Amino acid sequence: MYALLINKISFHISSTSIKIISFILLILPVLGFSQTIKGKVIDSDQRIPLENVSIINIQDNNITTSTSNGEFEISEGQYQIIKSGYKTKTITVKDSKYLIIELVINPSELNEIIINANQIPKALKKSVATIEILSKKDIDRSNDINISQVLNRTPGVFVQSGALNTNRFTIRGIGSRNLFGTSKIRAYFKDIPLTNGSGETTIEDFELGSISRIEVIKGATSSIYGAGLGGTIHLTPQNAYLNETSVNSQLTVGSFGLVKGTVNFNHGNTKNSYRGVYSNTHSDGYRDNNEYDRQTFTFSTNHYINNNNEISVLASYVDLKAFIPSSLNEDTFINNPTAAAFTWAQAQGFEYSKRGILGVTWNHQYQEKLKQVTSVFGSFRDAYEPRPFNILEENTFALGLRSRLLGKATLFNKPLNYTFGGEYFRDRYTSGTFENLFEDFPEGTGSVEGDRLSDFKENRSYFNLFFETNYEVLKNTSIVIGLNYNQTSYDLEDRFPVSDGNPDQSGEFNFDGILSPKIGLSHLISNDISLYGSVSQGFSPLSLEDTLLPDGQINTDLEPETGWNYEIGTRGSAFNNKLLFNLAIYRLDVRNLLVARRVAEDQFIGVNAGKTQHDGLELAVNYQWIDTEKFKLGTFLNYTLNDFTFEEFIDEDNDFSGNDLTGVPSEVFNAGIDISSKFGIYGNINFQHVGSQPITDSNSLFSDSYNLTNIKVGYKKELTKRITFNAFFGIDNVLDEVFASQILINASSFGGNAPRFFYPGNPINYYGGFNINYTF
């Protein structure tokens, strides 16, 4: 009896246990798949959140849309990520505390991508300024040696390149009067200024393989970046990717002894990523005394601390030694273009420099509609440059801070986005010159350092306070209002003993504060086409060297160049995004034109000599003729018309009013064809026409126009799931055109020698190489 009762109870318990276990097993998959996973969608280059991204569950077609901060909530499964302007991505989502999804821009839909050029993220098609986006695809069209080829395909931008280390960048004609480098244009590598305290910019030393995107803001339209009359060039580093570990190695060889090796490694998990790019470049050069050696290392990291805090680090180091062949007179340019200038060859003049930058950026989300971005940065540059007339030794050390708040609000039930903040920059520049005794030694010895000739210490600083707001006054109409206040000062200490031949040049120079306003309007005619216009003011600060007079005094009467920029334009797409176009017409009126008047072989003084008027037209068109999975064929063309004149220009007894602006071509035309195939073959042909340009202010001498054709072909194939192979071959200047790649305007003659105006461009030249990518 008892045994029977116990058996019944045991059976009942066992039956109940089985039911409970069966129920748990039944609901476990449901519980697993219903687990909520939070995350964020970001632009892989700029790390900014992307809103209105469609996150589609492939199993049930359920669609989740990211918020204004790029955030979303989904469960485990397989998803397709879709956003206009970006490449579609398919991912498998498993258990994750916080998921970061990175999207890569689609070069065929540039008008839709989110830009960060003015610090308020928005679609390019809604911008009120003329902004050009150069994607990784645009960078890879050329050889990976010189950034000038990349930027010279951008309407309104013209880069003259006398050598790999001798370049002059101009935007809408601004900067053309700077003799030996780039000025009056701002440049940033992420948030780190590449423009020093005296307004000079150097970007050509950076490794192209470490750059993923270039944004060019043209004209005096940026109230965010302050001093930059011509515009701003913003370099975006190739960021480290999350959830990926890979190594990429490339070798390139070419004409004139070119050998370049690059190693690019990436490691990332769900919240932290690291990327390092190392390159070593050597070239014997086309000309005598033209050898070039450069090593670079770029390191970037990204860290997602939690939902509201992100930290990124960017560091770059460049070690460069480049010999300088300098410019040639017309006879030597025509008959012996490989020669170096005689005295530069005798002195074996060169530039040796080490430079580095380091920046840390903190992004903090206070709440859904308020965000802070703060960057702290530092940089240094040590340089030594033996020249025929003296030897220059330089050292620069800089520190700075850039911080801003980005907010979202509503006004009369319409969205309003705003940013305000400031940037402080201070650098210490020490320089000195020494005698060059090369003439006292046997030929072939090169430069020999002699007695010290000068010894300066200069403290340079500025701060910008800026504000900009974007208000959607109507459904498809936005107005942008911006304001920038800049204060710049210099403090020079002359540490060389004072004598009759060397007056004391110590002194201070404090500029009056400059207020630069901006107003712009953007209107969407349709979802694909917009009209925009803007009126803005910009300026370019004086350097302390501009203000120094031969007697050692500081010219306090000099005024910085200022200009008003007026422009209208349209951009858009048609035929299902097969056609992309951008057209801009502008006028830039510059006042207090600064002229570097040469008073000795290596001595210039600054003079305000008048006004210039820059009228121009810029057109860019891209058309995708064939866009299938197996084959793609696209074309591009752009045209720049420059009508730049001296509205008023009186220099001593010379009246150059009405003449064409010196050092700017009358027109530039670019066209090209791009092809790629599923089989792996790809290639492009690029053609460029550069019009003639005045060499002298009197317009008595012009350079010849010229045409360049470049070709690049390659084969890229995924050998295994982990290994991708890419081989390429290119020819630059296919038709072997004779041309001057850089002009030294208003060159003077010394010692009875003819003036040296011309830097010869490279004749036909070749390069080729291979690239291997391994993903772990």
Coordinates of N, CA and C in Angstrom, one line a residue, residues 130 156-157 169-176 183-186 216-222 226-233 537-541 561-563 565 567 586 588 590 614 618:
T130 N 30.2 76.2 -50.8 CA 30.7 75.3 -51.8 C 31.7 74.4 -51.1
G156 N 38.3 75.0 -58.4 CA 38.6 76.1 -57.5 C 39.9 76.0 -56.8
V157 N 40.4 74.8 -56.8 CA 41.7 74.5 -56.0 C 42.8 74.3 -57.1
F169 N 49.6 75.9 -52.4 CA 48.2 75.6 -52.6 C 47.4 76.9 -52.6
T170 N 46.5 77.0 -53.6 CA 45.6 78.2 -53.7 C 44.2 77.8 -53.8
I171 N 43.3 78.5 -53.2 CA 41.8 78.3 -53.4 C 41.2 79.6 -53.8
R172 N 40.6 79.6 -55.0 CA 40.0 80.8 -55.6 C 41.0 81.9 -55.7
G173 N 42.3 81.6 -56.0 CA 43.3 82.6 -56.2 C 43.9 83.1 -55.0
I174 N 43.4 82.8 -53.8 CA 44.0 83.2 -52.5 C 45.2 82.4 -52.2
G175 N 46.3 83.0 -51.9 CA 47.6 82.4 -51.6 C 48.5 82.3 -52.8
S176 N 48.1 82.9 -53.9 CA 48.9 82.8 -55.1 C 50.2 83.7 -55.0
S183 N 49.9 79.9 -47.8 CA 49.4 80.8 -46.7 C 48.0 81.2 -47.1
K184 N 47.3 81.9 -46.1 CA 46.0 82.4 -46.2 C 44.9 81.3 -46.4
I185 N 45.3 80.0 -46.2 CA 44.4 78.9 -46.2 C 44.6 78.1 -44.9
R186 N 43.5 77.8 -44.3 CA 43.5 77.0 -43.0 C 43.5 75.5 -43.4
V216 N 37.1 70.2 -48.6 CA 37.6 71.5 -49.0 C 36.4 72.5 -48.9
I217 N 36.5 73.4 -48.0 CA 35.5 74.5 -47.9 C 36.1 75.7 -48.6
K218 N 35.5 76.2 -49.7 CA 36.1 77.2 -50.5 C 35.5 78.6 -50.2
G219 N 36.4 79.5 -50.2 CA 36.0 80.9 -50.0 C 36.0 81.3 -48.5
A220 N 35.8 82.5 -48.2 CA 35.7 83.0 -46.9 C 34.4 82.8 -46.3
T221 N 34.0 81.5 -46.2 CA 32.6 81.1 -45.8 C 32.5 80.4 -44.5
S222 N 33.7 80.2 -43.8 CA 33.6 79.4 -42.6 C 33.8 80.4 -41.4
G226 N 37.7 80.5 -38.6 CA 38.4 81.8 -38.4 C 39.3 82.2 -39.6
A227 N 40.5 82.5 -39.3 CA 41.4 83.1 -40.3 C 41.7 82.1 -41.4
G228 N 41.2 82.5 -42.6 CA 41.4 81.6 -43.8 C 40.6 82.3 -44.9
L229 N 41.2 83.3 -45.5 CA 40.5 84.0 -46.5 C 40.2 83.2 -47.7
G230 N 41.0 82.2 -48.1 CA 40.8 81.4 -49.2 C 39.9 80.2 -48.9
G231 N 39.9 79.7 -47.7 CA 39.1 78.6 -47.4 C 39.8 77.7 -46.4
T232 N 39.3 76.5 -46.2 CA 39.8 75.5 -45.3 C 39.9 74.1 -45.9
I233 N 41.0 73.5 -45.7 CA 41.2 72.1 -46.1 C 41.2 71.2 -44.8
Q537 N 32.4 87.2 -44.6 CA 33.6 87.9 -44.6 C 34.7 87.0 -44.0
G538 N 35.9 87.2 -44.5 CA 37.1 86.4 -44.0 C 38.3 87.3 -44.0
F539 N 39.4 86.8 -43.4 CA 40.6 87.6 -43.3 C 41.8 86.7 -43.2
S540 N 43.0 87.2 -43.5 CA 44.2 86.5 -43.3 C 45.1 87.4 -42.5
P541 N 45.6 86.8 -41.4 CA 46.5 87.6 -40.5 C 47.8 87.9 -41.1
E561 N 44.8 91.4 -44.7 CA 43.9 91.3 -45.8 C 42.5 90.8 -45.4
T562 N 41.5 91.5 -45.9 CA 40.1 91.1 -45.6 C 39.4 91.0 -46.9
G563 N 38.3 90.2 -46.8 CA 37.5 90.0 -48.1 C 36.1 89.6 -47.8
N565 N 32.9 87.6 -49.4 CA 32.6 86.5 -50.4 C 31.1 86.4 -50.6
E567 N 28.3 84.3 -53.0 CA 28.2 83.2 -54.0 C 26.8 82.6 -54.0
Y586 N 30.7 82.9 -57.9 CA 31.1 83.7 -56.8 C 31.9 85.0 -57.1
L588 N 34.7 87.4 -54.8 CA 35.5 87.6 -53.6 C 36.3 88.9 -53.8
V590 N 38.8 91.4 -52.2 CA 39.9 91.4 -51.2 C 40.4 92.8 -51.0
H614 N 38.0 88.8 -57.3 CA 38.1 87.4 -57.7 C 36.6 87.0 -58.2
E618 N 32.6 77.6 -61.0 CA 33.1 76.3 -60.7 C 32.0 75.2 -61.0

